[in-house]
Amino acid sequence: MLKLLLSLYLAVFTSIVVINQVSEAIWSHWVHSAPDELRHAKAVANTLKSTISSDQLPQESETLKILNMDDVAWLPEQASTLVQGGILTSFDDEGRAWLTFKVPDSTLLLQLGPLAPAASAANKQWIIKLLSYAVLAFLLMLWIRPLWLDLLQLRYITENLTQGQLPKATRHSRFSAISNLTEQIHDLASQVARLIENQKLLVNAVSHDLRTPLARLKFALAMLPEQSREQASDMADDVVEMEAMIDEMLAYARLEFEVEKLEITPIDLCELVNDQISKLNKLTDKKITFKKMSNTVIISGNLHYLSRALQNIVQNADKYGRSTIAINIECDKNNAYIHIEDDGDGIPKSQWESVFIPFSRLDESRSKDNGGYGLGLAIVRKIATWHRGSCHVGFSELGGAKFILTLPLAN
């Protein structure tokens, strides 16, 4: 960052110095030295005033007139300027200039004119300003270009990384202030891509290689003689539990790779919740209430994964609730909010975020003895994030936990 700030400071400082020097040179050679009839006439008037006297007056002509000071009604300021020996500049109705000065030791006045006034330099000033801004923009562009090229490289790296691909080697500009950062991010992205690839291989290995010996073990336990069945019952339960845990782990691991293949369709959220309630009613005797602001709430998402997220939350409420589960859908202009509450023991506020961490377990009431592996709610948050939503936990008015699943409405 220090290198970036120093290079920017030097670029701006150098640009301002160059622009000031160039602007002054242009102004002095193009504007200030440009022909100006009025300025030239003032120089002539000063020379003439210093060389004439009341005894040696020049002849009157079209551009030179001799006046008596008392013949003109001068303003006090004008009269004071003439008396003090200054050159008075006045303009007629046509905008022409007249130069008037007093002959030394006399009441006579000499008047030069009419003269064209000095041309306005406003246009030239604007041209110089625009040229200055153009030079500044060009010099800053020279500084920004290497930085911009490196930022494009960072974009290329992240795009490849999000697709799980190893980014190819990139060329870094040695003039860029963030070239070292670009190189470090490329190395980091390469390492992350390798880790993702290793994770894919691990998931495939677990899916095939670990399931096979478990299946053989289940078959061997099933073939034990009758007298050994009771002893093998606990072993069979452990095998079933291991299979369930493997399924849950694989489901969570696959989420990292399935996001690229999501099929997004319009979904009626009320209908989706009703389907989950119907399935849960077949498995529980708890009372389930469902309130909604509208009969139709349309969102955009993947039906399979949103069903999985809702299923995990309602099963969690069924598992830890005592007798009642309350589901409520609310909406605002942009989002739909699904509130799922139970009347269980609830979750302490200090552990609200912990429940979404994979493999986390809170206490004995929410341990694996109740059938959980600490992945259900982690899957819910992952799916909600996919759909540009969120999932949070809070206190329920029923006394237990309250989960709020937020999903954006369809445009």
Coordinates of C-alpha atoms in Angstrom, one line a residue:
M1 CA 0.0 0.0 0.0
L2 CA 2.9 2.4 0.7
K3 CA 4.3 1.8 -2.7
L4 CA 0.9 2.5 -4.2
L5 CA 0.4 5.8 -2.3
L6 CA 4.0 7.0 -3.1
S7 CA 3.6 6.2 -6.8
L8 CA 0.3 8.0 -6.9
Y9 CA 1.7 11.0 -5.0
L10 CA 4.7 11.2 -7.4
A11 CA 2.4 10.9 -10.5
V12 CA 0.1 13.7 -9.3
F13 CA 3.0 15.9 -8.2
T14 CA 4.9 15.5 -11.5
S15 CA 1.7 16.1 -13.5
I16 CA 0.9 19.3 -11.7
V17 CA 4.5 20.7 -12.1
V18 CA 4.5 19.8 -15.8
I19 CA 1.1 21.3 -16.4
N20 CA 2.0 24.6 -14.6
Q21 CA 5.2 25.0 -16.6
V22 CA 3.5 24.3 -19.9
S23 CA 0.6 26.6 -19.1
E24 CA 2.8 29.5 -18.2
A25 CA 4.9 29.0 -21.3
I26 CA 1.8 29.0 -23.5
W27 CA 0.3 32.0 -21.8
S28 CA 3.5 34.1 -22.1
H29 CA 4.1 33.2 -25.7
W30 CA 0.6 32.9 -27.1
V31 CA -1.6 35.3 -25.1
H32 CA 0.6 37.8 -23.3
S33 CA 2.8 38.5 -26.3
A34 CA -0.1 38.6 -28.8
P35 CA -0.5 41.9 -30.8
D36 CA -2.7 44.4 -28.9
E37 CA -3.4 47.9 -30.4
L38 CA -4.5 49.4 -27.1
R39 CA -1.5 48.2 -25.2
H40 CA 0.8 49.4 -28.0
A41 CA -0.9 52.8 -28.0
K42 CA -0.4 53.2 -24.3
A43 CA 3.3 52.6 -24.8
V44 CA 3.3 55.3 -27.5
A45 CA 1.3 57.7 -25.3
N46 CA 3.9 57.3 -22.5
T47 CA 6.7 58.1 -24.8
L48 CA 4.9 61.1 -26.3
K49 CA 4.0 62.5 -22.9
S50 CA 7.6 62.5 -21.8
T51 CA 8.9 64.2 -25.0
I52 CA 6.4 67.1 -25.6
S53 CA 5.8 70.4 -24.0
S54 CA 3.3 73.3 -24.3
D55 CA 5.7 75.0 -26.7
Q56 CA 6.1 71.9 -29.0
L57 CA 2.7 70.4 -29.7
P58 CA 2.2 67.9 -32.5
Q59 CA -0.2 68.5 -35.3
E60 CA -3.7 67.3 -34.9
S61 CA -4.7 64.4 -37.1
E62 CA -7.4 61.7 -37.3
T63 CA -5.8 59.8 -34.5
L64 CA -4.5 62.8 -32.4
K65 CA -6.6 65.6 -31.0
I66 CA -5.7 68.6 -28.8
L67 CA -8.3 69.6 -26.2
N68 CA -8.6 72.1 -23.4
M69 CA -9.1 70.4 -20.1
D70 CA -11.8 72.9 -19.1
D71 CA -13.8 72.2 -22.3
V72 CA -14.8 68.7 -21.1
A73 CA -16.9 67.8 -18.0
W74 CA -14.6 65.3 -16.5
L75 CA -15.6 63.1 -13.5
P76 CA -13.6 63.9 -10.4
E77 CA -11.7 60.6 -10.6
Q78 CA -10.8 61.3 -14.3
A79 CA -9.7 64.8 -13.6
S80 CA -7.5 63.6 -10.7
T81 CA -5.8 61.1 -13.0
L82 CA -5.1 63.8 -15.6
V83 CA -3.8 66.3 -13.1
Q84 CA -1.5 63.7 -11.6
G85 CA 0.0 63.0 -15.0
G86 CA -1.6 59.7 -15.6
I87 CA -3.0 58.4 -18.9
L88 CA -6.8 58.2 -18.9
T89 CA -8.5 55.4 -20.9
S90 CA -12.1 56.1 -22.0
F91 CA -14.5 54.3 -24.4
D92 CA -17.1 55.7 -26.7
D93 CA -20.6 54.2 -27.6
E94 CA -19.0 51.9 -30.2
G95 CA -16.6 50.4 -27.7
R96 CA -13.5 52.1 -29.1
A97 CA -10.8 53.3 -26.7
W98 CA -9.4 56.9 -26.3
L99 CA -6.2 57.7 -24.5
T100 CA -6.0 61.1 -22.9
F101 CA -3.1 62.7 -21.0
K102 CA -2.2 66.3 -19.9
V103 CA 0.6 68.3 -21.5
P104 CA 3.1 69.1 -18.7
D105 CA 2.8 72.7 -17.4
S106 CA -0.4 73.3 -19.4
T107 CA -4.2 72.9 -19.4
L108 CA -4.1 71.3 -22.8
L109 CA -4.8 67.6 -23.3
L110 CA -3.7 65.2 -26.0
Q111 CA -6.1 62.5 -27.0
L112 CA -5.1 59.4 -29.1
G113 CA -7.8 57.3 -30.8
P114 CA -10.0 55.8 -31.6
L115 CA -8.3 52.5 -30.8
A116 CA -9.6 48.9 -30.9
P117 CA -9.9 47.6 -27.3
A118 CA -7.9 44.5 -26.3
A119 CA -9.4 41.3 -27.4
S120 CA -10.9 39.2 -24.7
A121 CA -8.6 36.3 -23.6
A122 CA -11.4 34.3 -22.1
N123 CA -11.5 31.8 -25.0
K124 CA -7.7 31.4 -24.9
Q125 CA -7.9 30.8 -21.1
W126 CA -10.5 28.1 -21.6
I127 CA -8.4 26.4 -24.3
I128 CA -5.4 26.4 -22.0
K129 CA -7.4 25.0 -19.2
L130 CA -8.8 22.2 -21.3
L131 CA -5.3 21.4 -22.6
S132 CA -4.1 21.3 -19.0
Y133 CA -6.8 18.9 -18.0
A134 CA -6.1 16.8 -21.0
V135 CA -2.4 16.6 -20.1
L136 CA -3.3 15.7 -16.5
A137 CA -5.7 13.0 -17.6
F138 CA -3.0 11.6 -20.0
L139 CA -0.3 11.5 -17.3
L140 CA -2.7 9.9 -14.8
M141 CA -3.7 7.4 -17.5
L142 CA 0.0 6.4 -17.9
W143 CA 0.0 5.7 -14.1
I144 CA -3.3 3.9 -14.1
R145 CA -2.8 1.6 -17.1
P146 CA -0.4 -0.9 -15.4
L147 CA -2.7 -0.9 -12.4
W148 CA -5.7 -1.5 -14.6
L149 CA -4.0 -4.4 -16.4
D150 CA -3.2 -6.0 -13.1
L151 CA -6.8 -5.6 -11.9
L152 CA -7.9 -7.4 -15.1
Q153 CA -5.5 -10.2 -14.2
L154 CA -7.1 -10.4 -10.7
R155 CA -10.5 -10.6 -12.4
Y156 CA -9.3 -13.4 -14.6
I157 CA -7.9 -15.3 -11.6
T158 CA -11.1 -15.0 -9.5
E159 CA -13.3 -16.1 -12.5
N160 CA -11.2 -19.2 -13.0
L161 CA -11.2 -19.9 -9.2
T162 CA -15.0 -19.6 -8.9
Q163 CA -15.2 -22.3 -11.7
G164 CA -12.8 -24.5 -9.8
Q165 CA -10.2 -24.2 -12.5
L166 CA -6.5 -23.6 -11.9
P167 CA -5.6 -20.2 -13.3
K168 CA -2.9 -20.1 -15.9
A169 CA 0.3 -18.2 -15.4
T170 CA -0.2 -14.5 -15.8
R171 CA 2.2 -11.7 -16.9
H172 CA 2.6 -8.9 -14.4
S173 CA 3.6 -5.3 -15.3
R174 CA 6.8 -4.2 -13.5
F175 CA 5.5 -0.7 -13.5
S176 CA 2.3 -1.5 -11.6
A177 CA 2.1 -0.6 -7.9
I178 CA 0.3 -3.8 -7.1
S179 CA 2.4 -6.3 -9.2
N180 CA 3.6 -8.1 -6.0
L181 CA 0.0 -8.3 -4.8
T182 CA -1.2 -9.8 -8.1
E183 CA 1.6 -12.4 -8.0
Q184 CA 0.7 -13.4 -4.4
I185 CA -3.0 -13.7 -5.2
H186 CA -2.2 -15.8 -8.2
D187 CA -0.2 -18.2 -6.0
L188 CA -2.9 -18.2 -3.4
A189 CA -5.5 -18.9 -6.1
S190 CA -3.4 -21.8 -7.5
Q191 CA -3.2 -23.3 -4.0
V192 CA -7.0 -22.9 -3.4
A193 CA -7.7 -24.5 -6.8
R194 CA -5.6 -27.5 -5.9
L195 CA -7.4 -27.8 -2.6
I196 CA -10.7 -27.7 -4.4
E197 CA -9.5 -30.4 -6.7
N198 CA -8.3 -32.5 -3.8
Q199 CA -11.7 -32.1 -2.1
K200 CA -13.5 -33.4 -5.2
L201 CA -11.2 -36.4 -5.3
L202 CA -11.8 -36.9 -1.5
V203 CA -15.6 -36.8 -2.0
N204 CA -15.5 -39.3 -4.8
A205 CA -13.2 -41.6 -2.8
V206 CA -15.5 -41.4 0.2
S207 CA -18.5 -42.0 -2.0
H208 CA -17.2 -45.2 -3.5
D209 CA -14.4 -46.6 -1.5
L210 CA -15.9 -46.1 2.0
R211 CA -19.4 -47.2 1.1
T212 CA -18.2 -50.6 -0.2
P213 CA -16.7 -51.9 3.0
L214 CA -19.7 -50.6 4.9
A215 CA -22.0 -52.5 2.6
R216 CA -20.0 -55.7 3.1
L217 CA -20.1 -55.2 6.9
K218 CA -23.9 -54.8 6.9
F219 CA -24.2 -58.0 4.8
A220 CA -21.9 -59.9 7.2
L221 CA -23.9 -58.8 10.2
A222 CA -27.1 -59.8 8.5
M223 CA -25.7 -63.3 7.9
L224 CA -24.7 -63.9 11.6
P225 CA -26.4 -66.8 13.3
E226 CA -29.5 -66.2 15.4
Q227 CA -27.6 -66.5 18.7
S228 CA -25.2 -63.7 17.7
R229 CA -27.9 -61.3 16.4
E230 CA -28.5 -59.6 19.7
Q231 CA -24.8 -59.0 20.2
A232 CA -24.5 -57.6 16.6
S233 CA -27.5 -55.3 16.9
D234 CA -25.5 -52.5 18.3
M235 CA -22.9 -53.0 15.6
A236 CA -25.5 -52.8 13.0
D237 CA -26.9 -49.5 14.5
D238 CA -23.4 -48.1 14.4
V239 CA -23.0 -49.0 10.7
V240 CA -26.4 -47.4 9.9
E241 CA -25.3 -44.3 11.8
M242 CA -22.0 -44.2 9.9
E243 CA -23.9 -44.4 6.6
A244 CA -26.2 -41.6 7.5
M245 CA -23.2 -39.5 8.6
I246 CA -21.4 -40.2 5.3
D247 CA -24.5 -39.2 3.3
E248 CA -24.8 -36.0 5.2
M249 CA -21.1 -35.2 4.8
L250 CA -21.2 -35.9 1.1
A251 CA -24.4 -33.8 0.7
Y252 CA -22.6 -30.8 2.3
A253 CA -19.4 -31.4 0.3
R254 CA -21.3 -31.5 -3.0
L255 CA -22.9 -28.2 -2.3
E256 CA -19.6 -26.5 -3.2
F257 CA -19.8 -28.0 -6.7
E258 CA -23.5 -27.9 -7.5
V259 CA -23.9 -24.1 -7.4
E260 CA -22.6 -23.9 -11.0
K261 CA -25.4 -26.2 -12.2
L262 CA -28.4 -24.7 -10.4
E263 CA -31.6 -24.6 -12.4
I264 CA -33.5 -21.5 -11.3
T265 CA -37.3 -21.4 -11.8
P266 CA -40.2 -19.4 -10.4
I267 CA -41.5 -21.1 -7.1
D268 CA -44.6 -20.5 -5.1
L269 CA -43.2 -20.3 -1.6
C270 CA -46.6 -20.9 0.1
E271 CA -47.1 -24.1 -1.9
L272 CA -43.5 -25.2 -1.1
V273 CA -44.2 -24.7 2.7
N274 CA -47.5 -26.6 2.5
D275 CA -45.7 -29.6 0.9
Q276 CA -43.2 -29.7 3.7
I277 CA -46.0 -29.4 6.3
S278 CA -47.8 -32.3 4.7
K279 CA -44.7 -34.5 4.8
L280 CA -44.1 -33.6 8.4
N281 CA -47.6 -34.3 9.5
K282 CA -47.1 -37.9 8.5
L283 CA -44.1 -38.2 10.8
T284 CA -45.1 -36.2 13.9
D285 CA -48.0 -35.7 16.3
K286 CA -47.0 -32.1 17.1
K287 CA -49.4 -29.2 16.2
I288 CA -48.3 -27.3 13.2
T289 CA -49.8 -23.8 12.4
F290 CA -49.2 -21.9 9.2
K291 CA -49.9 -18.2 8.7
K292 CA -49.2 -16.2 5.5
M293 CA -49.8 -12.6 4.3
S294 CA -50.8 -13.8 0.8
N295 CA -51.9 -17.0 -0.8
T296 CA -49.2 -16.7 -3.5
V297 CA -45.6 -15.6 -2.8
I298 CA -43.4 -16.1 -5.9
I299 CA -39.6 -16.4 -5.6
S300 CA -36.9 -17.5 -8.0
G301 CA -34.8 -20.5 -7.0
N302 CA -34.0 -24.1 -7.2
L303 CA -36.9 -26.2 -6.1
H304 CA -34.8 -29.2 -4.9
Y305 CA -32.4 -27.3 -2.7
L306 CA -35.0 -24.9 -1.3
S307 CA -37.1 -27.9 -0.4
R308 CA -34.0 -29.4 1.3
A309 CA -33.4 -26.2 3.3
L310 CA -37.0 -26.0 4.5
Q311 CA -37.1 -29.7 5.3
N312 CA -34.0 -29.3 7.5
I313 CA -35.5 -26.4 9.4
V314 CA -38.9 -27.9 10.1
Q315 CA -37.3 -31.3 11.0
N316 CA -35.1 -29.4 13.5
A317 CA -38.2 -27.7 14.9
D318 CA -39.9 -31.1 15.2
K319 CA -36.8 -32.7 16.8
Y320 CA -36.4 -30.1 19.6
G321 CA -40.0 -28.7 20.0
R322 CA -42.3 -30.2 22.6
S323 CA -45.8 -29.9 21.2
T324 CA -46.1 -26.9 18.8
I325 CA -44.5 -25.7 15.5
A326 CA -45.5 -22.3 14.1
I327 CA -44.7 -21.3 10.5
N328 CA -45.3 -17.8 9.2
I329 CA -44.5 -16.1 5.9
E330 CA -44.1 -12.3 5.7
C331 CA -43.1 -10.1 2.8
D332 CA -41.9 -6.6 2.0
K333 CA -41.1 -5.0 -1.3
N334 CA -38.0 -7.1 -1.9
N335 CA -37.9 -10.2 0.2
A336 CA -40.0 -13.0 1.7
Y337 CA -39.4 -14.0 5.3
I338 CA -40.2 -17.5 6.5
H339 CA -40.4 -17.7 10.3
I340 CA -40.2 -21.3 11.8
E341 CA -40.7 -21.5 15.6
D342 CA -40.8 -24.3 18.2
D343 CA -41.6 -24.5 21.9
G344 CA -38.5 -26.3 22.9
D345 CA -35.6 -25.1 25.1
G346 CA -34.4 -22.6 22.5
I347 CA -30.8 -21.7 21.7
P348 CA -28.7 -19.3 23.8
K349 CA -27.9 -16.0 22.1
S350 CA -24.2 -16.6 22.4
Q351 CA -24.6 -19.7 20.2
W352 CA -26.8 -18.3 17.5
E353 CA -24.0 -18.2 14.9
S354 CA -22.4 -21.5 16.1
V355 CA -25.4 -23.6 14.9
F356 CA -24.6 -22.8 11.3
I357 CA -20.9 -24.0 11.6
P358 CA -20.5 -27.4 10.1
F359 CA -20.2 -30.3 12.7
S360 CA -20.9 -28.0 15.6
R361 CA -23.0 -29.3 18.5
L362 CA -24.2 -27.1 21.3
D363 CA -25.2 -29.1 24.3
E364 CA -26.6 -32.5 25.4
S365 CA -30.2 -31.6 24.2
R366 CA -28.9 -30.9 20.7
S367 CA -26.3 -33.7 20.4
K368 CA -25.9 -36.6 18.1
D369 CA -28.0 -38.7 20.5
N370 CA -30.9 -36.9 18.9
G371 CA -29.7 -37.9 15.5
G372 CA -27.9 -34.8 14.4
Y373 CA -24.4 -34.4 12.9
G374 CA -24.1 -30.6 12.9
L375 CA -24.5 -30.3 9.2
G376 CA -28.3 -29.7 8.7
L377 CA -28.3 -26.0 9.5
A378 CA -24.9 -25.4 7.7
I379 CA -26.6 -26.8 4.6
V380 CA -29.6 -24.4 5.1
R381 CA -27.3 -21.3 5.2
K382 CA -25.3 -22.5 2.2
I383 CA -28.5 -22.9 0.1
A384 CA -29.8 -19.5 1.3
T385 CA -26.6 -17.8 0.4
W386 CA -26.8 -19.4 -3.1
H387 CA -30.2 -17.7 -3.5
R388 CA -28.9 -14.3 -2.4
G389 CA -30.7 -14.8 0.9
S390 CA -29.8 -15.5 4.5
C391 CA -30.8 -17.6 7.5
H392 CA -30.7 -16.4 11.2
V393 CA -31.9 -17.7 14.5
G394 CA -33.6 -15.9 17.4
F395 CA -36.0 -16.3 20.3
S396 CA -39.5 -17.6 19.7
E397 CA -42.6 -16.3 21.4
L398 CA -43.4 -20.0 22.0
G399 CA -40.3 -20.3 24.2
G400 CA -38.0 -22.1 21.9
A401 CA -35.9 -21.3 18.8
K402 CA -37.0 -19.2 15.9
F403 CA -35.4 -19.5 12.5
I404 CA -35.8 -16.8 9.9
L405 CA -35.1 -17.8 6.3
T406 CA -34.9 -14.7 4.0
L407 CA -35.3 -15.1 0.2
P408 CA -35.6 -12.4 -2.5
L409 CA -38.9 -12.1 -4.3
A410 CA -39.0 -12.8 -8.1
N411 CA -38.6 -9.6 -10.2

